[in-house]
Amino acid sequence: MEAGRDKAKVVVVGGTAVGKRSLVHRSAFDPVSDRFVTTLGAKVSKKEIVLPLRIRDGTFIDLILWTVNPRALTKRESALVRGTSAILAVCDSTRMQTLQELDALMQSVREAAAEGPAVIAVNKWDLGGERQIRSEDALGFAKAHAGECFFTSATTGENVEAVFQALGEEVVRHRREKAQNIEKG
């Protein structure tokens, strides 16, 4: 029996120049020029995930990645984030304030969209000598937001695929738990 195929909208948030588009570009099908992000407020890309790892049933999920300009989240009910299934929150390991900014950005998405899983990507981890964010800080932040944390580098590719794999798995797991809870009443 073949497993199903589904789609999920994932909002990619983070401060300016943290590497959101670089992470997406490294891994996803990205047919539209980056120059439209500032005009439209978001850029849409697609990442196909097969979930053989932890879920182990061969489910396919297409992550529709909306890389959102942080200024586009200033309106309380942003149309850009409606229908969001998950959040990929990205910060820059060389700038502590980018981790601090994530709290407000994630809260903005959660206020305008349904509750769903989150994955934190601490990008530019390859720049060890310049790091301001310690692994303990990032892991504590991820725990507070009930999300997994990955230390990534869009430059080297370190953990980039793992981030998207985890996103896909968390979306499928979250949807299945929600369906089971509805069945139980």
Coordinates of C-alpha atoms in Angstrom, one line a residue, residues 4-6 27 46-52 58-63 161-169 172:
G4 CA -0.4 9.5 0.9
R5 CA 0.8 12.7 -0.5
D6 CA 0.0 16.0 1.2
S27 CA 17.3 22.9 -0.5
K46 CA 8.5 24.3 -2.7
K47 CA 10.4 21.4 -0.9
E48 CA 9.3 17.8 -1.5
I49 CA 9.9 15.6 1.5
V50 CA 9.6 11.8 1.7
L51 CA 9.2 10.7 5.3
P52 CA 11.0 7.4 5.7
G58 CA 7.0 6.6 3.0
T59 CA 4.5 9.5 3.3
F60 CA 5.2 12.3 0.8
I61 CA 4.6 15.9 1.8
D62 CA 5.3 19.1 -0.2
L63 CA 6.3 21.9 2.0
E161 CA 18.2 18.8 4.9
A162 CA 17.7 17.7 8.5
V163 CA 15.7 21.0 9.2
F164 CA 13.3 20.4 6.3
Q165 CA 13.0 16.7 7.1
A166 CA 12.1 17.5 10.7
L167 CA 9.5 20.1 9.5
G168 CA 7.8 17.5 7.3
E169 CA 7.8 14.9 10.0
V172 CA 2.6 14.9 9.6

